[in-house]
Amino acid sequence: LRGKYIEAVAKAADEAALEEVRLAALGKKGEISALMATLGKMDPEARKAAGAQLNVLKDEIDVALRARKAGLADAALDARLKSEWLDVTLPGRPRRMGSIHPVSQVMDELTAIFADMGFSVAEGPQVESDWYNFDALNIPPEHPARQEHDTFFMHRAKGDNRPPHVLRTHTSPVQIRAMLAQGAPIRVIAPGRVYRMDMDQTHTPMFHQVEGMAIDRDISMANLKWVLEEFCRAFFEVDKVELRFRASHFPFTEPSAEVDIRYSNVGGQLKIGEGDKWMEILGSGMMHPKVLAAGGIDPDKWQGFAFGMGIDRIAMLKYGIPDLRAFFDADLRWLRHYGFSP
Ligand code: PHE
């Protein structure tokens, strides 16, 4: 009996098999237990001898079972350690991460800079009514400026004779929306997308502007100049910037000025504040009384300046990118080359 069970224990390949052996030998209906039950019918002398023998056998089988069980557990652990082995000294596998598009990055930067100067952000829709985009800005229906804007028109249903909505041609309609919503005094910027039918190295049919507007009791061109210079110093991270104010005309400002920034281009390396080149970056001026009135603000009590800056333009200058169209190609190699995507 001993030989039979010791061998069975040794042959058990896993814990389940081992348990079967235990039940067969030591379980309630096991062979050893059955022998134990016969002790009661023996006479005392024989019972003593047989009982002692059976107890020894029971212990031996029990010890063998435990030893085998521990051995199986060790083997299982060894196998797991082998298969789940991990070399924590291996270098990590780098993953490509997404990144913020240069235009979005520039929008975040300029929003932060203007916020420091007390400007909050205002918004308006990209599909705009012609009243906000033109009329309220002192551009009546037959005004030649409407042609200059190369406007995209939205279609109206047949028989609907109201003037069509447009894709906003500039961020200036947000001036009107912000005035009507907030009144005066007010200091806001409005960054966003604008649309014109135009396409070459420096023009894309969709581009970005940031509108700026400050209305108070005694706002002047001097305030406008300071705000723009302060902005450029912070944005281009230079001590010295040079802005050139050129007299110009916009229906919604009087007087009006277009503003250029001085830069140099040495072998494709652009630098702000030096050199003999000028890039036009914005249109600006003192808000026209009719525009203030359209925004519900009394032009006899309040004055304001406004400007509209080309975001893509200043992004090109800051990051030395010669072709505007590349901004909108979504080419990851290009983004990586300019350091925008890791
Ligand atoms: N809206 C003008 C443009 O898109 C820029 C501008 C804004 C000019 C505000 C004056 C004041 O060209």
PDB file of N, CA and C in Angstrom, residues 201-238:
ATOM      1  N   GLN A 201       1.300  82.696 -52.600  1.00  0.00           N
ATOM      2  CA  GLN A 201       2.279  82.393 -51.539  1.00  0.00           C
ATOM      3  C   GLN A 201       1.932  83.010 -50.192  1.00  0.00           C
ATOM      4  N   THR A 202       1.279  84.158 -50.225  1.00  0.00           N
ATOM      5  CA  THR A 202       0.987  84.839 -48.956  1.00  0.00           C
ATOM      6  C   THR A 202      -0.513  84.938 -48.680  1.00  0.00           C
ATOM      7  N   HIS A 203      -1.342  84.280 -49.522  1.00  0.00           N
ATOM      8  CA  HIS A 203      -2.787  84.313 -49.284  1.00  0.00           C
ATOM      9  C   HIS A 203      -3.395  82.919 -49.406  1.00  0.00           C
ATOM     10  N   THR A 204      -4.271  82.582 -48.471  1.00  0.00           N
ATOM     11  CA  THR A 204      -5.055  81.351 -48.572  1.00  0.00           C
ATOM     12  C   THR A 204      -6.527  81.738 -48.401  1.00  0.00           C
ATOM     13  N   PRO A 205      -7.457  80.976 -49.009  1.00  0.00           N
ATOM     14  CA  PRO A 205      -8.877  81.369 -48.946  1.00  0.00           C
ATOM     15  C   PRO A 205      -9.421  81.398 -47.517  1.00  0.00           C
ATOM     16  N   MET A 206      -8.811  80.628 -46.629  1.00  0.00           N
ATOM     17  CA  MET A 206      -9.152  80.736 -45.203  1.00  0.00           C
ATOM     18  C   MET A 206      -7.883  81.184 -44.512  1.00  0.00           C
ATOM     19  N   PHE A 207      -7.986  82.188 -43.680  1.00  0.00           N
ATOM     20  CA  PHE A 207      -6.832  82.584 -42.883  1.00  0.00           C
ATOM     21  C   PHE A 207      -7.307  83.092 -41.523  1.00  0.00           C
ATOM     22  N   HIS A 208      -6.377  83.590 -40.711  1.00  0.00           N
ATOM     23  CA  HIS A 208      -6.745  83.953 -39.345  1.00  0.00           C
ATOM     24  C   HIS A 208      -6.430  85.411 -39.048  1.00  0.00           C
ATOM     25  N   GLN A 209      -7.338  86.045 -38.360  1.00  0.00           N
ATOM     26  CA  GLN A 209      -7.099  87.412 -37.907  1.00  0.00           C
ATOM     27  C   GLN A 209      -7.350  87.482 -36.409  1.00  0.00           C
ATOM     28  N   VAL A 210      -6.768  88.511 -35.793  1.00  0.00           N
ATOM     29  CA  VAL A 210      -7.212  88.841 -34.441  1.00  0.00           C
ATOM     30  C   VAL A 210      -7.635  90.307 -34.461  1.00  0.00           C
ATOM     31  N   GLU A 211      -8.883  90.512 -34.081  1.00  0.00           N
ATOM     32  CA  GLU A 211      -9.414  91.867 -33.974  1.00  0.00           C
ATOM     33  C   GLU A 211      -9.074  92.381 -32.580  1.00  0.00           C
ATOM     34  N   GLY A 212      -8.764  93.666 -32.491  1.00  0.00           N
ATOM     35  CA  GLY A 212      -8.573  94.274 -31.179  1.00  0.00           C
ATOM     36  C   GLY A 212      -9.408  95.531 -31.112  1.00  0.00           C
ATOM     37  N   MET A 213      -9.959  95.809 -29.939  1.00  0.00           N
ATOM     38  CA  MET A 213     -10.808  96.998 -29.813  1.00  0.00           C
ATOM     39  C   MET A 213     -10.773  97.498 -28.374  1.00  0.00           C
ATOM     40  N   ALA A 214     -10.542  98.806 -28.219  1.00  0.00           N
ATOM     41  CA  ALA A 214     -10.591  99.407 -26.884  1.00  0.00           C
ATOM     42  C   ALA A 214     -11.419 100.676 -26.969  1.00  0.00           C
ATOM     43  N   ILE A 215     -12.459 100.754 -26.151  1.00  0.00           N
ATOM     44  CA  ILE A 215     -13.327 101.941 -26.136  1.00  0.00           C
ATOM     45  C   ILE A 215     -13.349 102.495 -24.720  1.00  0.00           C
ATOM     46  N   ASP A 216     -13.105 103.801 -24.633  1.00  0.00           N
ATOM     47  CA  ASP A 216     -13.154 104.455 -23.320  1.00  0.00           C
ATOM     48  C   ASP A 216     -13.395 105.938 -23.547  1.00  0.00           C
ATOM     49  N   ARG A 217     -13.312 106.739 -22.467  1.00  0.00           N
ATOM     50  CA  ARG A 217     -13.626 108.177 -22.598  1.00  0.00           C
ATOM     51  C   ARG A 217     -12.594 108.914 -23.451  1.00  0.00           C
ATOM     52  N   ASP A 218     -11.339 108.556 -23.286  1.00  0.00           N
ATOM     53  CA  ASP A 218     -10.318 109.349 -23.990  1.00  0.00           C
ATOM     54  C   ASP A 218      -9.240 108.457 -24.611  1.00  0.00           C
ATOM     55  N   ILE A 219      -9.690 107.560 -25.457  1.00  0.00           N
ATOM     56  CA  ILE A 219      -8.758 106.673 -26.166  1.00  0.00           C
ATOM     57  C   ILE A 219      -8.204 107.411 -27.388  1.00  0.00           C
ATOM     58  N   SER A 220      -6.912 107.212 -27.670  1.00  0.00           N
ATOM     59  CA  SER A 220      -6.317 107.905 -28.825  1.00  0.00           C
ATOM     60  C   SER A 220      -5.430 106.958 -29.630  1.00  0.00           C
ATOM     61  N   MET A 221      -4.923 107.463 -30.757  1.00  0.00           N
ATOM     62  CA  MET A 221      -3.968 106.716 -31.584  1.00  0.00           C
ATOM     63  C   MET A 221      -2.708 106.369 -30.791  1.00  0.00           C
ATOM     64  N   ALA A 222      -2.372 107.231 -29.802  1.00  0.00           N
ATOM     65  CA  ALA A 222      -1.175 106.970 -28.997  1.00  0.00           C
ATOM     66  C   ALA A 222      -1.340 105.663 -28.214  1.00  0.00           C
ATOM     67  N   ASN A 223      -2.565 105.453 -27.693  1.00  0.00           N
ATOM     68  CA  ASN A 223      -2.832 104.198 -26.975  1.00  0.00           C
ATOM     69  C   ASN A 223      -2.688 103.008 -27.912  1.00  0.00           C
ATOM     70  N   LEU A 224      -3.219 103.167 -29.132  1.00  0.00           N
ATOM     71  CA  LEU A 224      -3.129 102.110 -30.145  1.00  0.00           C
ATOM     72  C   LEU A 224      -1.665 101.763 -30.415  1.00  0.00           C
ATOM     73  N   LYS A 225      -0.847 102.796 -30.604  1.00  0.00           N
ATOM     74  CA  LYS A 225       0.559 102.586 -30.936  1.00  0.00           C
ATOM     75  C   LYS A 225       1.272 101.858 -29.789  1.00  0.00           C
ATOM     76  N   TRP A 226       0.997 102.267 -28.563  1.00  0.00           N
ATOM     77  CA  TRP A 226       1.645 101.642 -27.421  1.00  0.00           C
ATOM     78  C   TRP A 226       1.245 100.171 -27.302  1.00  0.00           C
ATOM     79  N   VAL A 227      -0.040  99.928 -27.434  1.00  0.00           N
ATOM     80  CA  VAL A 227      -0.531  98.545 -27.305  1.00  0.00           C
ATOM     81  C   VAL A 227       0.115  97.651 -28.363  1.00  0.00           C
ATOM     82  N   LEU A 228       0.190  98.152 -29.605  1.00  0.00           N
ATOM     83  CA  LEU A 228       0.751  97.327 -30.689  1.00  0.00           C
ATOM     84  C   LEU A 228       2.247  97.088 -30.489  1.00  0.00           C
ATOM     85  N   GLU A 229       2.968  98.129 -30.068  1.00  0.00           N
ATOM     86  CA  GLU A 229       4.417  97.956 -29.858  1.00  0.00           C
ATOM     87  C   GLU A 229       4.692  97.013 -28.693  1.00  0.00           C
ATOM     88  N   GLU A 230       3.923  97.197 -27.639  1.00  0.00           N
ATOM     89  CA  GLU A 230       4.070  96.335 -26.466  1.00  0.00           C
ATOM     90  C   GLU A 230       3.768  94.877 -26.848  1.00  0.00           C
ATOM     91  N   PHE A 231       2.727  94.720 -27.634  1.00  0.00           N
ATOM     92  CA  PHE A 231       2.373  93.368 -28.078  1.00  0.00           C
ATOM     93  C   PHE A 231       3.521  92.742 -28.884  1.00  0.00           C
ATOM     94  N   CYS A 232       4.049  93.486 -29.847  1.00  0.00           N
ATOM     95  CA  CYS A 232       5.097  92.933 -30.718  1.00  0.00           C
ATOM     96  C   CYS A 232       6.349  92.579 -29.930  1.00  0.00           C
ATOM     97  N   ARG A 233       6.726  93.429 -28.962  1.00  0.00           N
ATOM     98  CA  ARG A 233       7.899  93.106 -28.137  1.00  0.00           C
ATOM     99  C   ARG A 233       7.691  91.781 -27.416  1.00  0.00           C
ATOM    100  N   ALA A 234       6.509  91.616 -26.852  1.00  0.00           N
ATOM    101  CA  ALA A 234       6.237  90.383 -26.092  1.00  0.00           C
ATOM    102  C   ALA A 234       6.126  89.182 -27.041  1.00  0.00           C
ATOM    103  N   PHE A 235       5.445  89.380 -28.144  1.00  0.00           N
ATOM    104  CA  PHE A 235       5.196  88.246 -29.039  1.00  0.00           C
ATOM    105  C   PHE A 235       6.469  87.766 -29.720  1.00  0.00           C
ATOM    106  N   PHE A 236       7.278  88.717 -30.224  1.00  0.00           N
ATOM    107  CA  PHE A 236       8.502  88.329 -30.943  1.00  0.00           C
ATOM    108  C   PHE A 236       9.691  88.164 -29.998  1.00  0.00           C
ATOM    109  N   GLU A 237       9.465  88.439 -28.718  1.00  0.00           N
ATOM    110  CA  GLU A 237      10.492  88.270 -27.684  1.00  0.00           C
ATOM    111  C   GLU A 237      11.761  89.036 -28.023  1.00  0.00           C
ATOM    112  N   VAL A 238      11.594  90.312 -28.383  1.00  0.00           N
ATOM    113  CA  VAL A 238      12.743  91.196 -28.647  1.00  0.00           C
ATOM    114  C   VAL A 238      12.543  92.495 -27.874  1.00  0.00           C
TER     115      VAL A 238
END
